[in-house]
C-alpha positions as a printed Julia matrix, in Angstrom:
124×3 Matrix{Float64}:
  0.19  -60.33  -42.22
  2.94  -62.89  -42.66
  2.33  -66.48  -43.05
  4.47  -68.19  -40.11
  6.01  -72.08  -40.32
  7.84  -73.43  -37.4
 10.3   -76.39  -37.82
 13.3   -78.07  -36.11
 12.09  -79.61  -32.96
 12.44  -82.93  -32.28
 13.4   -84.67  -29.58
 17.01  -83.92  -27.71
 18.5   -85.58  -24.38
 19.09  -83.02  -21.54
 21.91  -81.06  -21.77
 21.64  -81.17  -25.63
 21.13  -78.17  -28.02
 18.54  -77.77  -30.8
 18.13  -74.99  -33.07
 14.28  -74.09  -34.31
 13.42  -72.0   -37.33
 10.48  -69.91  -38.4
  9.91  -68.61  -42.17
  7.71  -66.1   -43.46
  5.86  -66.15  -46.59
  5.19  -62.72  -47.21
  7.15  -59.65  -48.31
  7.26  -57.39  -45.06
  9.14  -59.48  -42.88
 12.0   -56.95  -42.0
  9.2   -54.84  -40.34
  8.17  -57.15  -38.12
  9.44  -57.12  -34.66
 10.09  -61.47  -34.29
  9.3   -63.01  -31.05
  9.9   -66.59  -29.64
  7.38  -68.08  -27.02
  6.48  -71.44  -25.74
  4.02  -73.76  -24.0
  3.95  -76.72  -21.98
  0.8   -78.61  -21.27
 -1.46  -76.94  -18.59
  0.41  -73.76  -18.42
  0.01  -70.57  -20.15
  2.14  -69.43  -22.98
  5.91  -68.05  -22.17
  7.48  -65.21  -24.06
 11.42  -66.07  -24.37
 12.5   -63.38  -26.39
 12.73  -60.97  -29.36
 14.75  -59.56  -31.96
 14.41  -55.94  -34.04
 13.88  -55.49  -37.03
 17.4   -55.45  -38.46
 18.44  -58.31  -36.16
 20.35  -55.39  -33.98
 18.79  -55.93  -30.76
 17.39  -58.6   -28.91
 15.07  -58.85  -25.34
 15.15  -62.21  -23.7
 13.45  -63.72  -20.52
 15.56  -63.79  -17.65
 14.75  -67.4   -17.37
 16.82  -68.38  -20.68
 18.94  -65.42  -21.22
 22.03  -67.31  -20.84
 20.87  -70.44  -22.52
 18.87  -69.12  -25.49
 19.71  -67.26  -28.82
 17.31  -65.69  -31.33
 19.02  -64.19  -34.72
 17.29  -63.51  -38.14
 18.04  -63.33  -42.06
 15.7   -61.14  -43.31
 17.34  -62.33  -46.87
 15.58  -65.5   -46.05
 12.43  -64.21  -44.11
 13.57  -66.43  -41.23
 14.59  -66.45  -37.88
 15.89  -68.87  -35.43
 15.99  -70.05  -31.55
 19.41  -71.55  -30.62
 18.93  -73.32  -27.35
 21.31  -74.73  -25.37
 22.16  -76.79  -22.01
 18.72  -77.93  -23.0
 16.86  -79.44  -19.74
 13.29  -81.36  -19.57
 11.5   -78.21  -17.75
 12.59  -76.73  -21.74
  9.47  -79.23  -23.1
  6.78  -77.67  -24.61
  5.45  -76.4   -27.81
  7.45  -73.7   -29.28
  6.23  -70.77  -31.32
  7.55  -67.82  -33.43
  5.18  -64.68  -33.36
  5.53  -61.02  -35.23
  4.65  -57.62  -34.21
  5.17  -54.35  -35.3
  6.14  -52.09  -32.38
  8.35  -52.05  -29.46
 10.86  -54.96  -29.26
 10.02  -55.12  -25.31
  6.54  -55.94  -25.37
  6.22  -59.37  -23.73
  2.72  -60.35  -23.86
  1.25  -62.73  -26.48
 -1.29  -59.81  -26.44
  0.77  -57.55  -28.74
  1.91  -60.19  -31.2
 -0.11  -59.96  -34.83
  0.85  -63.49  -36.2
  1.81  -66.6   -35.04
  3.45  -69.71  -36.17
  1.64  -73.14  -35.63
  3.81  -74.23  -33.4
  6.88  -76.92  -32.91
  7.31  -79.61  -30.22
 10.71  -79.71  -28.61
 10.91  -82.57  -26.23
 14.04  -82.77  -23.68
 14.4   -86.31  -22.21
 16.65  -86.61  -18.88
């Protein structure tokens, strides 16, 4: 299994954007299907999208399909979340997760690895 880091939250004002990235450590990242989910206190964990192997395709939530960008260098065994029009409902702890299998499987479930997590905090 890949080894998953998390880094670039941080604190942004509402209305702000803030990009989050998630390396891998091990050699088979291009077969794993990359997912982005997150968690605010006292509520269970979100899936907000995913992107194919290749980088091709991606799946988002309705709830931040307009507002929310996943992409991936599998040169650099990373991927990133691009969020923008950032508001403070977007707080929460965010995590990158990997899978092999179908790009639309939402559930936290199906996901093999997972990163420790990053705190994005969105002040009004």
């Amino acid at each position: 299994q890949e080894q998953l880091v998390e880094s670039g939250g941080g604190l942004v004002q509402a209305g702000g954007s803030l990009r989050v990235s998630c390396a891998a450590s091990g050699r088979t990242f291009s077969r794993y299907i990359m997912g982005w989910f997150r968690q605010a206190p006292g509520k269970e964990r979100e899936f907000l999208g995913a992107i194919s192997y290749l980088g091709g395709s991606q799946s988002y939530a309705d709830s931040v399909k307009s507002r929310f960008t996943i992409s991936r260098d599998n040169a650099k065994n990373t991927v990133y979340l691009q969020m923008n029009s950032l508001n403070p409902e977007d707080t929460a702890v965010y995590y990158c997760a990997g899978r092999v299998g179908s790009l639309h499987s939402r559930s936290p479930s199906d996901y093999d690895c997972w990163g420790q997590g990053t705190q994005v905090t969105v002040s009004s």
